[in-house]
mmCIF file of C-alpha atoms and ligand atoms in Angstrom:
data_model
loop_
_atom_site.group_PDB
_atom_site.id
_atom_site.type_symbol
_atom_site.label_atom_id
_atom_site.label_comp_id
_atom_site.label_asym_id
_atom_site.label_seq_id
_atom_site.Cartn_x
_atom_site.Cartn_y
_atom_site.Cartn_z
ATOM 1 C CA UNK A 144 0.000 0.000 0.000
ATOM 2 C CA UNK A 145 1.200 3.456 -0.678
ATOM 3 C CA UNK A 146 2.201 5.958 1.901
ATOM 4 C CA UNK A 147 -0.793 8.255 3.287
ATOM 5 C CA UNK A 148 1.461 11.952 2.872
ATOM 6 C CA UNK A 149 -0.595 14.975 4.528
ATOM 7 C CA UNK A 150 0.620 18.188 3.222
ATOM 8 C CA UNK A 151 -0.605 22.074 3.938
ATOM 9 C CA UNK A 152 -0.193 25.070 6.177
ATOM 10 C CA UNK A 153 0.840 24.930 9.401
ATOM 11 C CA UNK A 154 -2.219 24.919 11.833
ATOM 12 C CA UNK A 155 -4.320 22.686 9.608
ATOM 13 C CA UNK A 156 -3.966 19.905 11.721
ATOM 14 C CA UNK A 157 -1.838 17.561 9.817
ATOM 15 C CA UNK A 158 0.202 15.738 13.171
ATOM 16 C CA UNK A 159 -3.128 15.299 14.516
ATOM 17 C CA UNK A 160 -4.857 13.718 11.743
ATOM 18 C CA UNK A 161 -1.888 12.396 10.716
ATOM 19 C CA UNK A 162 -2.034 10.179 14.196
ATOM 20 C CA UNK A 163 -6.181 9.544 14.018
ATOM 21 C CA UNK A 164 -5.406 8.160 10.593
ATOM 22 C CA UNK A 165 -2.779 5.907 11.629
ATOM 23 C CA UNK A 166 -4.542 4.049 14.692
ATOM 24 C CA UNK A 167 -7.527 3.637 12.535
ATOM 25 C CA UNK A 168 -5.178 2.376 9.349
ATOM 26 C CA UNK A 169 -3.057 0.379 11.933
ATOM 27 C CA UNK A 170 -0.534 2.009 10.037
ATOM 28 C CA UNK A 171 2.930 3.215 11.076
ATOM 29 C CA UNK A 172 2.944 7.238 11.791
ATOM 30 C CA UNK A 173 5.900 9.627 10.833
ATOM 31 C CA UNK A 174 6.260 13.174 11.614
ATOM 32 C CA UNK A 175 8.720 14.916 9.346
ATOM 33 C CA UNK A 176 9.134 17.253 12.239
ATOM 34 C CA UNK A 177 9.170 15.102 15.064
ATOM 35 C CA UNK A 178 12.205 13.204 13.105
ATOM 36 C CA UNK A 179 14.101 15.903 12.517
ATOM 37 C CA UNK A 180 13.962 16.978 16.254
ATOM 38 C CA UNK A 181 14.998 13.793 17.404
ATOM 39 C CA UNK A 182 17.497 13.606 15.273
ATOM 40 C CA UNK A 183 19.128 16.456 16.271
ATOM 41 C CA UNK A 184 18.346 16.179 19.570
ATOM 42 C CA UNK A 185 16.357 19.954 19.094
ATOM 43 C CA UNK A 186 13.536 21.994 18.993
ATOM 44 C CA UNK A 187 12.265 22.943 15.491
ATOM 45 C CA UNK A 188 12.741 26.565 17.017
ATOM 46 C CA UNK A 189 16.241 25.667 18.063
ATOM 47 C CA UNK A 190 17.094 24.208 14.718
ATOM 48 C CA UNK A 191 16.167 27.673 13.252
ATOM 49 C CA UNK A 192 17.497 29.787 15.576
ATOM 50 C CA UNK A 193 21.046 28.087 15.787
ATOM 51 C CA UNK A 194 21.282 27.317 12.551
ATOM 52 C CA UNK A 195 18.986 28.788 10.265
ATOM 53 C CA UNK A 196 15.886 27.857 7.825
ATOM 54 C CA UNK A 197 17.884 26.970 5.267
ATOM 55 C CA UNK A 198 19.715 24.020 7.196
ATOM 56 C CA UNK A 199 16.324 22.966 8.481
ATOM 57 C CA UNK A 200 15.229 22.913 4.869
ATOM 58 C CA UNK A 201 18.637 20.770 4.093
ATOM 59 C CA UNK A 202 17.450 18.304 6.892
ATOM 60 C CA UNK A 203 13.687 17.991 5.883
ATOM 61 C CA UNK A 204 15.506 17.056 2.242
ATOM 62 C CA UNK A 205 17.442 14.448 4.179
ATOM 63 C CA UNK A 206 14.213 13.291 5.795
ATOM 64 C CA UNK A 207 11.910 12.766 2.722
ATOM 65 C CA UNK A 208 14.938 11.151 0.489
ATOM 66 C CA UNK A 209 15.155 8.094 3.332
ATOM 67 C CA UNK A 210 11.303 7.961 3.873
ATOM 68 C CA UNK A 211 10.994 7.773 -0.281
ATOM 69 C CA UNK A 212 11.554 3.860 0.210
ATOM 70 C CA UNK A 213 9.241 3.091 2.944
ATOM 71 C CA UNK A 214 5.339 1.719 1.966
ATOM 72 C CA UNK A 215 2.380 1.692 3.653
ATOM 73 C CA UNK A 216 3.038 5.108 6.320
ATOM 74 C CA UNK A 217 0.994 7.870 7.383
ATOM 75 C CA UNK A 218 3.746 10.857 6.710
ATOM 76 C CA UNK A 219 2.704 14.639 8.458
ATOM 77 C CA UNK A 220 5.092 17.027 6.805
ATOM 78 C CA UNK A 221 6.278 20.367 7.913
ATOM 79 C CA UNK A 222 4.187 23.283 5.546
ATOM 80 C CA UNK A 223 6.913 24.321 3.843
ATOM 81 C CA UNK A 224 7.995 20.387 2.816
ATOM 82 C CA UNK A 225 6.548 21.188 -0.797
ATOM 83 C CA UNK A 226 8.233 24.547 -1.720
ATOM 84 C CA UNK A 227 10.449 22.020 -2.788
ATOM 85 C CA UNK A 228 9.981 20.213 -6.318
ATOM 86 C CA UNK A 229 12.738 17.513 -5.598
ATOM 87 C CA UNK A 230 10.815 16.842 -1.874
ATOM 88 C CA UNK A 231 7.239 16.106 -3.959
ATOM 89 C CA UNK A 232 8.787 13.950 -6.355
ATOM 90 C CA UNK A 233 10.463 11.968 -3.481
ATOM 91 C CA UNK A 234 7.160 11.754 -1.067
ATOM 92 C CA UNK A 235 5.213 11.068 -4.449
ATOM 93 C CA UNK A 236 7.656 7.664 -4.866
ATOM 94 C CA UNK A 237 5.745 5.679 -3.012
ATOM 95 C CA UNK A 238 2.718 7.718 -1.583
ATOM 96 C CA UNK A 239 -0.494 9.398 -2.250
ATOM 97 C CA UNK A 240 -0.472 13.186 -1.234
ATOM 98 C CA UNK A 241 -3.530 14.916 0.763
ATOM 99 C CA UNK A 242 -3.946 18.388 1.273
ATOM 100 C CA UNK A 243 -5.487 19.645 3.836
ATOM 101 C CA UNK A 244 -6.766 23.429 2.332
ATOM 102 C CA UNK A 245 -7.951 25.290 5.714
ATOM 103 C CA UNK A 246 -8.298 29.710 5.195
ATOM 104 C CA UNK A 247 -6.437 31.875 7.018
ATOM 105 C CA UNK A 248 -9.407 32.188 9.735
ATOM 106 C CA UNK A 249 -9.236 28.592 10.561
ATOM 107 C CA UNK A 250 -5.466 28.616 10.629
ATOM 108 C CA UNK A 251 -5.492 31.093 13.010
ATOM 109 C CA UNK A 252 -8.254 29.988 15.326
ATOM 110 C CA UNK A 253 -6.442 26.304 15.624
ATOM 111 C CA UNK A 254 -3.019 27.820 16.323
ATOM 112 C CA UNK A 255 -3.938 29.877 18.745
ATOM 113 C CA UNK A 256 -1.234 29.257 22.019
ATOM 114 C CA UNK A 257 0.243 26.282 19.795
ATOM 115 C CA UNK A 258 2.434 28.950 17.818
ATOM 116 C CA UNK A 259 5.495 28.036 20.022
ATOM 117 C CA UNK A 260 8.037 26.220 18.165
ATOM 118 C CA UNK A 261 6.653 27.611 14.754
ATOM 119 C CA UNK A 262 9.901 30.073 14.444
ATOM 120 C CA UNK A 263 7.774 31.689 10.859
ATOM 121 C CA UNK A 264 5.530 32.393 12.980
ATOM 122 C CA UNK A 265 7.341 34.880 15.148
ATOM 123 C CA UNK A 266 6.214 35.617 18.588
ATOM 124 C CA UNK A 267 5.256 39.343 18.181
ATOM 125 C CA UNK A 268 4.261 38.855 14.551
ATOM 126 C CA UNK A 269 1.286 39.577 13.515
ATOM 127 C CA UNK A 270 0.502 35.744 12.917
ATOM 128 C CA UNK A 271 -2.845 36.274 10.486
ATOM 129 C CA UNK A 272 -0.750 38.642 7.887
ATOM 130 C CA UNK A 273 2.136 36.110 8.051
ATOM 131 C CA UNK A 274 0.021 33.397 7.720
ATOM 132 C CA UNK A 275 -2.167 34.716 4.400
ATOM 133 C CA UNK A 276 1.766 35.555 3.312
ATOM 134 C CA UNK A 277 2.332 32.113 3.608
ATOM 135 C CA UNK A 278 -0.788 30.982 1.966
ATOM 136 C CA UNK A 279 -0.761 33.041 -1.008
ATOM 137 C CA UNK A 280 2.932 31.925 -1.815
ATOM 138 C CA UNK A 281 1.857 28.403 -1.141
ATOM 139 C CA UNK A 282 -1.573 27.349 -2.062
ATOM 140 C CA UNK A 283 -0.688 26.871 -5.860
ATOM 141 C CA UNK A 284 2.115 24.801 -4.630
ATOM 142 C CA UNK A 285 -0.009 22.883 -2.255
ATOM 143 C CA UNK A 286 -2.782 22.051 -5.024
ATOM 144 C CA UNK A 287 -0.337 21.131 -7.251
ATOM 145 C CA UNK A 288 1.490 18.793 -5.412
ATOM 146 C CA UNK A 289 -1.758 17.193 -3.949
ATOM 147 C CA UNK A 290 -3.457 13.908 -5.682
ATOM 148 C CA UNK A 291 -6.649 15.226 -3.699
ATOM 149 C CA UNK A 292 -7.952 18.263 -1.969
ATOM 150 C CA UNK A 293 -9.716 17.717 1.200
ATOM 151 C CA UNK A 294 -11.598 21.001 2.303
ATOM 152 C CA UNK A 295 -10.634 20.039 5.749
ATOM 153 C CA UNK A 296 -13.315 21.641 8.806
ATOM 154 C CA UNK A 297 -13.669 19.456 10.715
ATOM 155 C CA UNK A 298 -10.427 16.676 11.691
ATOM 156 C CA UNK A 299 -12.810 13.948 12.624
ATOM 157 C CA UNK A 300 -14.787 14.177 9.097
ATOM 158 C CA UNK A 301 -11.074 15.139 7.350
ATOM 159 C CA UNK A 302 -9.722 11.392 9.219
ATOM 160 C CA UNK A 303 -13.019 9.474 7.441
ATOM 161 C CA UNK A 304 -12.699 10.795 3.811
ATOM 162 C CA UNK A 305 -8.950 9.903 3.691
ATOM 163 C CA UNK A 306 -9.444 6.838 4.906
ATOM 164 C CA UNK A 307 -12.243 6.263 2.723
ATOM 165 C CA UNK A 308 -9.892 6.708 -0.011
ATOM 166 C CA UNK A 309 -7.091 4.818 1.727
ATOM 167 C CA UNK A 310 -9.853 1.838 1.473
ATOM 168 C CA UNK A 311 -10.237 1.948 -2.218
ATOM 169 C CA UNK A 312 -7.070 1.900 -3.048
ATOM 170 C CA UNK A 313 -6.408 -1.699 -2.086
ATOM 171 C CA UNK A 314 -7.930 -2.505 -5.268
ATOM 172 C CA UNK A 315 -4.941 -0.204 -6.684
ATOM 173 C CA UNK A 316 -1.855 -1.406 -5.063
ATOM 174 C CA UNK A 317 0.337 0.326 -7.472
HETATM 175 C C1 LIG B 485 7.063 25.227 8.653
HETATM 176 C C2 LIG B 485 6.118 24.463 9.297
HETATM 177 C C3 LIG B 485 6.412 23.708 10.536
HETATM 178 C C4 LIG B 485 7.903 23.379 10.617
HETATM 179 C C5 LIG B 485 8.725 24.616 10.445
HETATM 180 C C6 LIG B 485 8.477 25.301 9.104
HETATM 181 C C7 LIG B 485 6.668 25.969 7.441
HETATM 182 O O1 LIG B 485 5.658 22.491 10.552
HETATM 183 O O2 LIG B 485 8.250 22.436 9.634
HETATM 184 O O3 LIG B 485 8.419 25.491 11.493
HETATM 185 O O4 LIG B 485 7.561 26.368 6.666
HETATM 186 O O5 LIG B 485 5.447 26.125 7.205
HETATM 187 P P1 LIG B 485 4.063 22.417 10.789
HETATM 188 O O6 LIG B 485 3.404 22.680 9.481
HETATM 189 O O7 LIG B 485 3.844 21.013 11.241
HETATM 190 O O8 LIG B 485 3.732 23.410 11.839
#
């Protein structure tokens, strides 16, 4: 079975769907993020702040090359995963991409206190103008990476259509 890849913004929810869809699946979960941090034995926020995005961006490159082998995972990636071409065409090895399309209302409202550890976020930023930055450089990307859309409102609802389509593609193990 292919891998299960949730891409999209940060805030839309993609660890924690990412995990629903997993224990229902009984599938393996990976969290591009989570990796990285144990890797390195730091904090997303640390990463950035010692070293900078674009080593953070080197790493998630590391990440995704490695996980292009694997079958049959649930993969959350960090938002920005897709900005880069050769990161799609790895993920899109061996997995199915989702994207989870939330507006910047929604984003905001579900990051509320969770915007610790989001370093683009920026504590005194103001997070809805970054966030619609973010969006508008990035939704093109997003729908063009993704093999389907899922307007995602609600996670519960967002958890049942993917695994709907998880379902029907045991007839298409290819
Ligand atoms: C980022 C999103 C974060 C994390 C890093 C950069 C981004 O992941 O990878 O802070 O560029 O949008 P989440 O989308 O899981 O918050």
């Amino acid at each position: 079975m292919k891998n299960i890849v949730l891409i999209g913004m940060m805030g839309s929810g993609k660890s924690s769907v990412g995990k629903a869809l997993a224990q229902k699946l009984q599938r393996p979960f990976i969290d591009t993020d989570a990796l990285i941090e144990q890797r390195e034995s730091k904090s997303i926020q640390e990463i950035f702040e010692l070293y900078g995005e674009n080593y953070f961006r080197k790493l998630e490159q590391d990440v995704v090359r490695e996980l292009a082998v694997y079958d049959n995972h649930v993969i959350s990636t960090g938002g920005g995963m897709v900005m880069n071409q050769q990161n799609v065409d790895s993920l899109k090895l061996h997995g199915k991409l989702f994207y989870l399309r939330n507006g910047v209302e929604e984003l905001e409202a579900r990051l509320g206190s969770a915007r610790d550890n989001r370093p683009l976020l920026g504590a005194g930023k103001e997070l809805r103008d970054t966030l619609q930055r973010l969006l508008d450089q990035r939704e093109s990307v997003y729908i063009a990476s993704a093999d389907t859309v899922i307007e995602n409102q609600d996670l519960e609802e967002t958890v049942m259509r993917i695994a709907a389509l998880a379902d029907c593609d045991k007839e298409d193990p290819a």
